[in-house]
PDB file of C-alpha atoms and ligand atoms in Angstrom:
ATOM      1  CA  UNK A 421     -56.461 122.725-159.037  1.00  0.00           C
ATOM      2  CA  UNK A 422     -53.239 124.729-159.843  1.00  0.00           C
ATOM      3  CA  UNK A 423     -50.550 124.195-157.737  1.00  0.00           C
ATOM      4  CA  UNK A 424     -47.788 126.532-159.119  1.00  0.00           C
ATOM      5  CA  UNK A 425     -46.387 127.825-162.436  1.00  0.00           C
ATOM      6  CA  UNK A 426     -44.372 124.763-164.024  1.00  0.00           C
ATOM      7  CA  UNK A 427     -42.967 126.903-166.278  1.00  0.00           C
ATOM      8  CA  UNK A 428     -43.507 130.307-168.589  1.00  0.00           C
ATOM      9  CA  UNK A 429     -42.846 129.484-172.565  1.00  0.00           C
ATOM     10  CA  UNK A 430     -40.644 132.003-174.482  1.00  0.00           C
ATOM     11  CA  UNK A 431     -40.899 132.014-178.130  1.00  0.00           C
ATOM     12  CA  UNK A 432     -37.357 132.933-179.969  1.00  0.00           C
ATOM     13  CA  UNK A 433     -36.278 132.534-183.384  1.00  0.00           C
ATOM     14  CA  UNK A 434     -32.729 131.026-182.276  1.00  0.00           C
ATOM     15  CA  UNK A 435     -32.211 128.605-178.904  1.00  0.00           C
ATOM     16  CA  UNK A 436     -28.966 129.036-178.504  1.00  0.00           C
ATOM     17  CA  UNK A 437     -28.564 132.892-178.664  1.00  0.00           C
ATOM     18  CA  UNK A 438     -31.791 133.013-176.162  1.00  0.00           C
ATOM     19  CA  UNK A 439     -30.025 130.185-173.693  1.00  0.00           C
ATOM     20  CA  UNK A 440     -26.727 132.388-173.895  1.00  0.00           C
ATOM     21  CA  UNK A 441     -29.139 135.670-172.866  1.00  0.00           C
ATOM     22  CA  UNK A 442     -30.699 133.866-169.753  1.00  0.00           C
ATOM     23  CA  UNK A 443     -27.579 132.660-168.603  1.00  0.00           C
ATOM     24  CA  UNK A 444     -25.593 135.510-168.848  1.00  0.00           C
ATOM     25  CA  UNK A 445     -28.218 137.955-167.723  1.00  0.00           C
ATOM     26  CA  UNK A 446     -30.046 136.124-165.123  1.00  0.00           C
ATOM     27  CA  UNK A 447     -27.603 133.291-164.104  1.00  0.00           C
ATOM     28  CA  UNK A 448     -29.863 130.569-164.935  1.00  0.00           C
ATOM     29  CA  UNK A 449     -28.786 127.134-165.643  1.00  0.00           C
ATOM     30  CA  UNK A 450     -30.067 124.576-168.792  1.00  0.00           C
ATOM     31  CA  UNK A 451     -31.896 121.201-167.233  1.00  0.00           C
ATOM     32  CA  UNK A 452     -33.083 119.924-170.175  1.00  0.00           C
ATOM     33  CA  UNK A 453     -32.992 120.207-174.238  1.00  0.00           C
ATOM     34  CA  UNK A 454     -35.814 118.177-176.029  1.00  0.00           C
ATOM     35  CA  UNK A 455     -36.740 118.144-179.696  1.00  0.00           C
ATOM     36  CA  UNK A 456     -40.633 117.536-179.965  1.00  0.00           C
ATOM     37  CA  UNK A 457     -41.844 116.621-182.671  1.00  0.00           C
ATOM     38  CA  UNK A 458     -45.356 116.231-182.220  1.00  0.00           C
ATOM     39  CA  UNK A 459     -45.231 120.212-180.945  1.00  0.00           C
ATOM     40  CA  UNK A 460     -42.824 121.456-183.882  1.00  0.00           C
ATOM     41  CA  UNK A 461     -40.274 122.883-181.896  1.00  0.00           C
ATOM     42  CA  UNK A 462     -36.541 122.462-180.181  1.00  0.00           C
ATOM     43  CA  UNK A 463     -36.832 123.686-176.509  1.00  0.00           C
ATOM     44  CA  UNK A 464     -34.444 124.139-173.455  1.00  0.00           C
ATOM     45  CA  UNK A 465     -35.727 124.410-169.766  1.00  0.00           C
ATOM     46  CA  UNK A 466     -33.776 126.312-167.383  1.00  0.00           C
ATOM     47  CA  UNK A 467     -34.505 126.100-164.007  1.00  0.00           C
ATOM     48  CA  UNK A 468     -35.295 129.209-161.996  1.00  0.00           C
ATOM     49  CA  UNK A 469     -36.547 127.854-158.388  1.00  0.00           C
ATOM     50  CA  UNK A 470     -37.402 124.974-156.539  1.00  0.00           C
ATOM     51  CA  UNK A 471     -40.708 125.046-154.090  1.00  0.00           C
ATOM     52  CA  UNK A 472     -42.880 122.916-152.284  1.00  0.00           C
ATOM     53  CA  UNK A 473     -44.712 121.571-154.998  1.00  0.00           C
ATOM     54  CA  UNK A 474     -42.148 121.463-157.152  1.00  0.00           C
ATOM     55  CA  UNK A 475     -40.009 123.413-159.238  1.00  0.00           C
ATOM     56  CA  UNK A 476     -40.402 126.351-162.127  1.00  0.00           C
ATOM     57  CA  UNK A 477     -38.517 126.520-165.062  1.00  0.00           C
ATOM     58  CA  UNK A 478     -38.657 129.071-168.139  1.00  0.00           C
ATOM     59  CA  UNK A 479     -38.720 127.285-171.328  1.00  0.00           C
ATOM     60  CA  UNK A 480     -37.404 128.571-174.340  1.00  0.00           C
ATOM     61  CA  UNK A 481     -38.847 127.322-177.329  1.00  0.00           C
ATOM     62  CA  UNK A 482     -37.519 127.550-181.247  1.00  0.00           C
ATOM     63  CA  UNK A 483     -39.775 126.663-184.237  1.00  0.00           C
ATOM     64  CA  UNK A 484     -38.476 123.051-186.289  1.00  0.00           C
ATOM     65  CA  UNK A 485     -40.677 124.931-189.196  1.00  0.00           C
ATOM     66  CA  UNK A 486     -42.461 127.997-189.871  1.00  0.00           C
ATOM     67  CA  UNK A 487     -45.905 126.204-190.228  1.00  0.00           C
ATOM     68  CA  UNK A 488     -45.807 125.342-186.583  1.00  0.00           C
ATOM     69  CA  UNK A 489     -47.652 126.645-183.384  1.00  0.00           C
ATOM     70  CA  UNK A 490     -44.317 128.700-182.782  1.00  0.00           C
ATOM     71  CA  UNK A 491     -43.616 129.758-186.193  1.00  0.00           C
ATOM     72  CA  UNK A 492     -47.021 130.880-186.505  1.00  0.00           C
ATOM     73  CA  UNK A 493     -46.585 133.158-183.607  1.00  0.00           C
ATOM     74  CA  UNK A 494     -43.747 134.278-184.488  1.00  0.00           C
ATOM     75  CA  UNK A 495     -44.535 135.496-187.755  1.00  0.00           C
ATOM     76  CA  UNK A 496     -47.506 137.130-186.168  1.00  0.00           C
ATOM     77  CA  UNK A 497     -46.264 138.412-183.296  1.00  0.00           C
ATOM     78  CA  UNK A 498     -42.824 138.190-182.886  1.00  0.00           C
ATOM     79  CA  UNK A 499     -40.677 137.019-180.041  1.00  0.00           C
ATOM     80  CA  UNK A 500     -42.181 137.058-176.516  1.00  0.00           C
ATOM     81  CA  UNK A 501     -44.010 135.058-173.796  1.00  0.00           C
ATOM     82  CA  UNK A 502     -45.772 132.299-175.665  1.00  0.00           C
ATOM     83  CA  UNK A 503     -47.244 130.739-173.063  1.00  0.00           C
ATOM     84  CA  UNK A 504     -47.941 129.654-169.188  1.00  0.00           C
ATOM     85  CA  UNK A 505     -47.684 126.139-167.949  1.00  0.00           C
ATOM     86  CA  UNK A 506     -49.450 125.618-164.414  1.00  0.00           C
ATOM     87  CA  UNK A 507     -48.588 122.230-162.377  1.00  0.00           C
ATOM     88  CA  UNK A 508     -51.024 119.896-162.023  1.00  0.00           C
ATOM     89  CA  UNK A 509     -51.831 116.616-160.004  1.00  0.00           C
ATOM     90  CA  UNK A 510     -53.672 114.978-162.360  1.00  0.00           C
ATOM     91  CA  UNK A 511     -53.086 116.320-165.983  1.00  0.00           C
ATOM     92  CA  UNK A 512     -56.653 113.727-167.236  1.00  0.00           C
ATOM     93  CA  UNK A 513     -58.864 115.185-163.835  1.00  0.00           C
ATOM     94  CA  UNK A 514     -58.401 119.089-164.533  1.00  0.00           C
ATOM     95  CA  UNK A 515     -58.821 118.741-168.261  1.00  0.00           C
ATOM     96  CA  UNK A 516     -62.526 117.044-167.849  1.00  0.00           C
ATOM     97  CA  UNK A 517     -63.469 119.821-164.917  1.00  0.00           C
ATOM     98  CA  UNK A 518     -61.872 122.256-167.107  1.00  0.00           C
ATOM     99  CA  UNK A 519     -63.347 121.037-169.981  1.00  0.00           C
ATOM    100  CA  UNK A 520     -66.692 120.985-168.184  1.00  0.00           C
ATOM    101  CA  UNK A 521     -66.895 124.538-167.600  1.00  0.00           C
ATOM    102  CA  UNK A 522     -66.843 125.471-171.284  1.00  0.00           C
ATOM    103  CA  UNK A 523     -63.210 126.077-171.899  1.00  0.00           C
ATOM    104  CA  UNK A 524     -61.707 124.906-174.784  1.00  0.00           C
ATOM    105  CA  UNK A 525     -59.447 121.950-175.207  1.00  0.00           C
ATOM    106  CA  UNK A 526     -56.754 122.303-177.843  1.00  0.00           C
ATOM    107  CA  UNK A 527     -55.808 118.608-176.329  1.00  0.00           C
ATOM    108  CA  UNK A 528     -58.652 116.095-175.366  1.00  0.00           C
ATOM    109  CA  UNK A 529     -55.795 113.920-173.999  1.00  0.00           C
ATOM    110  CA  UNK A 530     -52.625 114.066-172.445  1.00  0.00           C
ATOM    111  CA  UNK A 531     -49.509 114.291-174.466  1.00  0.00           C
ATOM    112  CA  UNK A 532     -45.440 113.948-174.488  1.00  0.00           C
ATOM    113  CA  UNK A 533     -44.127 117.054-172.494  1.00  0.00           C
ATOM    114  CA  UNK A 534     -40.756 118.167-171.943  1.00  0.00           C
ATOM    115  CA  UNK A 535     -38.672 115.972-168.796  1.00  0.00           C
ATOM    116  CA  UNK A 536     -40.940 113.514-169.415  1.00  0.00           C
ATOM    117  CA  UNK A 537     -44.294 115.398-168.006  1.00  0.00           C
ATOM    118  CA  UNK A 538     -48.114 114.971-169.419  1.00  0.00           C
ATOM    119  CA  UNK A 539     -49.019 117.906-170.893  1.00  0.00           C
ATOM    120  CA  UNK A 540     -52.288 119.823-172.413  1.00  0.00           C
ATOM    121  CA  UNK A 541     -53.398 122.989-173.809  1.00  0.00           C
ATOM    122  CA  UNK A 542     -56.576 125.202-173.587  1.00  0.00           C
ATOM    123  CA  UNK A 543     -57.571 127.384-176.266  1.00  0.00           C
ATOM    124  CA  UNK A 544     -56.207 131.469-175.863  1.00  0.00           C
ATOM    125  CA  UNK A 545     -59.586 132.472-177.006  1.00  0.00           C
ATOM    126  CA  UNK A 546     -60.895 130.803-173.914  1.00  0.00           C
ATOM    127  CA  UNK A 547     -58.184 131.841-171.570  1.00  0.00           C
ATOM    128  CA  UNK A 548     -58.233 135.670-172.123  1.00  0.00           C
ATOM    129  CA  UNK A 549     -55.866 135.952-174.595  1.00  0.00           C
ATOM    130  CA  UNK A 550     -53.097 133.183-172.947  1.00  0.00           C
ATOM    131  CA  UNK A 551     -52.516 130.232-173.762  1.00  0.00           C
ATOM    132  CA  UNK A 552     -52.606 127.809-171.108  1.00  0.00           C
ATOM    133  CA  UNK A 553     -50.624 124.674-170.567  1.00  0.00           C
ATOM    134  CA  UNK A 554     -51.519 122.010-167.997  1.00  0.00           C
ATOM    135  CA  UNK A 555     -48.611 120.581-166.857  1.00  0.00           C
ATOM    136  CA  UNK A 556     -48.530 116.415-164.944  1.00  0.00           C
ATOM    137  CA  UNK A 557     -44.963 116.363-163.750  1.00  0.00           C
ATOM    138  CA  UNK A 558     -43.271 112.999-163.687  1.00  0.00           C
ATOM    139  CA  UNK A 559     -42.915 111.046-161.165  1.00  0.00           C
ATOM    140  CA  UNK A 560     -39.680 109.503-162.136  1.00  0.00           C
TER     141      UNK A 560
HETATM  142  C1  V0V B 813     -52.047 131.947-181.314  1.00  0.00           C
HETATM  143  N1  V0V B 813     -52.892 132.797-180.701  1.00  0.00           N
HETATM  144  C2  V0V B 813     -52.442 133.024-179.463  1.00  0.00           C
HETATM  145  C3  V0V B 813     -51.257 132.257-179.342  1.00  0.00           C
HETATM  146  N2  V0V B 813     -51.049 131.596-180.511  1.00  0.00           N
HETATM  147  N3  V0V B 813     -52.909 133.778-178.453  1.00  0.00           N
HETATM  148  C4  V0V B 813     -52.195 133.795-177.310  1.00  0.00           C
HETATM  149  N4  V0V B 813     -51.054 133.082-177.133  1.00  0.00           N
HETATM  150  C5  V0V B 813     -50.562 132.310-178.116  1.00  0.00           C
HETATM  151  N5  V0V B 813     -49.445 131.622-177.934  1.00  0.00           N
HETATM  152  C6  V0V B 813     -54.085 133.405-181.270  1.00  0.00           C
HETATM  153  C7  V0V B 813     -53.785 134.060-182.601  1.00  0.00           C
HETATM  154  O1  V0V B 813     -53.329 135.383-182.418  1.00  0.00           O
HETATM  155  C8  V0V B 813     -55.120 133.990-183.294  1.00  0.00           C
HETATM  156  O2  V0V B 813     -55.960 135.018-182.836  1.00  0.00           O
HETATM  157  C9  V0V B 813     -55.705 132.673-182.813  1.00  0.00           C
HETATM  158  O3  V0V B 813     -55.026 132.386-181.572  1.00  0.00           O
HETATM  159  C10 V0V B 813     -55.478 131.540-183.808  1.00  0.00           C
HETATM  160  O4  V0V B 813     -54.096 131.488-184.051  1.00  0.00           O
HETATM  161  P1  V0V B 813     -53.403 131.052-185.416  1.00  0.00           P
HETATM  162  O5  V0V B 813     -52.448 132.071-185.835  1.00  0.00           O
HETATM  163  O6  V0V B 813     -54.445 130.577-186.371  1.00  0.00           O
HETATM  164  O7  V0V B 813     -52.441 129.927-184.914  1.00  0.00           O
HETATM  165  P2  V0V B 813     -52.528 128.372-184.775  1.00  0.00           P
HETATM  166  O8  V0V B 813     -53.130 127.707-185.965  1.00  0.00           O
HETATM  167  O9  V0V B 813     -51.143 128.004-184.415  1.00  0.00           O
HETATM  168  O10 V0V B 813     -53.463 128.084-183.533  1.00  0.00           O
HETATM  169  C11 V0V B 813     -53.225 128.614-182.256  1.00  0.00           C
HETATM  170  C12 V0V B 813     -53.173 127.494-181.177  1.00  0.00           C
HETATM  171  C13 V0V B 813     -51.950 126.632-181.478  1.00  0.00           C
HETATM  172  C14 V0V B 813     -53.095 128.177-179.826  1.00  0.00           C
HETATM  173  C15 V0V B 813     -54.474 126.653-181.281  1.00  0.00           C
HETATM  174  O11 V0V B 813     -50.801 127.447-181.420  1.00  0.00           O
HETATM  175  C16 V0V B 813     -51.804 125.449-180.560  1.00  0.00           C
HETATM  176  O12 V0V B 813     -52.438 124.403-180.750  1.00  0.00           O
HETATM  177  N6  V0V B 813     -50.916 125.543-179.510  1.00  0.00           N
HETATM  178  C17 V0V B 813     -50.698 124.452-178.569  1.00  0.00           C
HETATM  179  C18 V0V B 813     -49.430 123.710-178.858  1.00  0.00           C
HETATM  180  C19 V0V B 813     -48.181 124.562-178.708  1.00  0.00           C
HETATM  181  O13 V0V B 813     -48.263 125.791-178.607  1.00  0.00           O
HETATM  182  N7  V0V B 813     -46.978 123.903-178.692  1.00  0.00           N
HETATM  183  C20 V0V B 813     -45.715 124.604-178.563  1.00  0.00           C
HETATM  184  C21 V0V B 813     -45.221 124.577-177.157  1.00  0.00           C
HETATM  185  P3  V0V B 813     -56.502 136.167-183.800  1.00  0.00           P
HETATM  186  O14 V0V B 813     -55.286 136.798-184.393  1.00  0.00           O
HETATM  187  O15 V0V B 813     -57.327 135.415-184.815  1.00  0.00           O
HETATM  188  O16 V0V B 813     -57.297 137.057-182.919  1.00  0.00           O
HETATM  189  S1  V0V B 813     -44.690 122.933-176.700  1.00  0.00           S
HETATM  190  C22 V0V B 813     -44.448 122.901-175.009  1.00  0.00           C
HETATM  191  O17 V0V B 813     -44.787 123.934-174.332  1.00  0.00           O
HETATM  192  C23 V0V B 813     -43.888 121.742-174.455  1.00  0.00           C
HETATM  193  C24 V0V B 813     -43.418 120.606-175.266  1.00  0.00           C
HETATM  194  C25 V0V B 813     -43.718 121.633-172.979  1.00  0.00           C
HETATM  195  O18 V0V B 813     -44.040 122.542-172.221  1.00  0.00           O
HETATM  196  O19 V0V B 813     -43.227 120.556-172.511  1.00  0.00           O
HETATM  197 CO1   CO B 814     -44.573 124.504-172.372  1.00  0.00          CO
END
């Protein structure tokens, strides 16, 4: 049902100091920047490698507010991995045979991901402790 890691989300308190590390450090290259709303935060995707189901990205993700998902964490937690996105074919198929097997949904439907993929989460409780994005890349 997985096909690859889409992407691993990095929670920082500043984007631009973060996109400046990766760069620098790693030699890593910006694809996308996205404001989302719905999520509460301002993100950047920076490619890492390109395979045969696609590509991976790591996706560095700021907080719009405190009272977000990623202002929560980071007031609890500080800055670190936030998350792991797994490709999937059919983001609506693995959440009902997910969802099936007792895991919970944070989303019961698909929503706006960054480059224009379908996205949903699963619950960390039910995940050991990580929280899991399913990630529908787009087929534009
Ligand atoms: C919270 N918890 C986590 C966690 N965030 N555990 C592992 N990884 C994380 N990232 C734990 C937390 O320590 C608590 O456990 C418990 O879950 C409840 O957390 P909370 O502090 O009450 O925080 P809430 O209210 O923010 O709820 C947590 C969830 C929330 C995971 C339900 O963050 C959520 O709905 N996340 C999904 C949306 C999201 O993360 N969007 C940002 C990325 P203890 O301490 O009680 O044991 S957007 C994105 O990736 C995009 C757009 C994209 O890829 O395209
Ligand atoms: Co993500």
């Amino acid at each position: 049902m997985l096909l690859r890691i889409d992407h691993v989300g990095v929670a920082c308190h500043n984007l631009e100091e973060k996109i400046e590390f990766y760069e620098s450090v790693f030699g890593l290259t910006v694809v996308s920047r996205e404001v989302n709303e719905e999520q509460g935060v301002r993100e950047a995707m920076l490619h890492v490698a390109d395979g045969d189901q696609g590509a991976s990205y790591v996706q560095l993700l700021e907080p719009l507010h405190p009272d977000t998902a990623v202002g929560r964490f980071l007031a609890k937690r500080g800055e670190g991995v936030h998350h792991i996105g797994y490709g999937v074919a059919d983001v609506t198929r693995a959440l009902e045979e997910i969802g099936a097997k007792g895991v919970r949904l944070i989303d019961e439907r698909p929503r706006h991901g960054s480059m224009g993929a379908s996205i949903a989460f699963l619950h960390p409780k039910d995940v050991g402790g990580v929280l899991t994005e399913l990630v529908e890349t787009s087929r534009r």
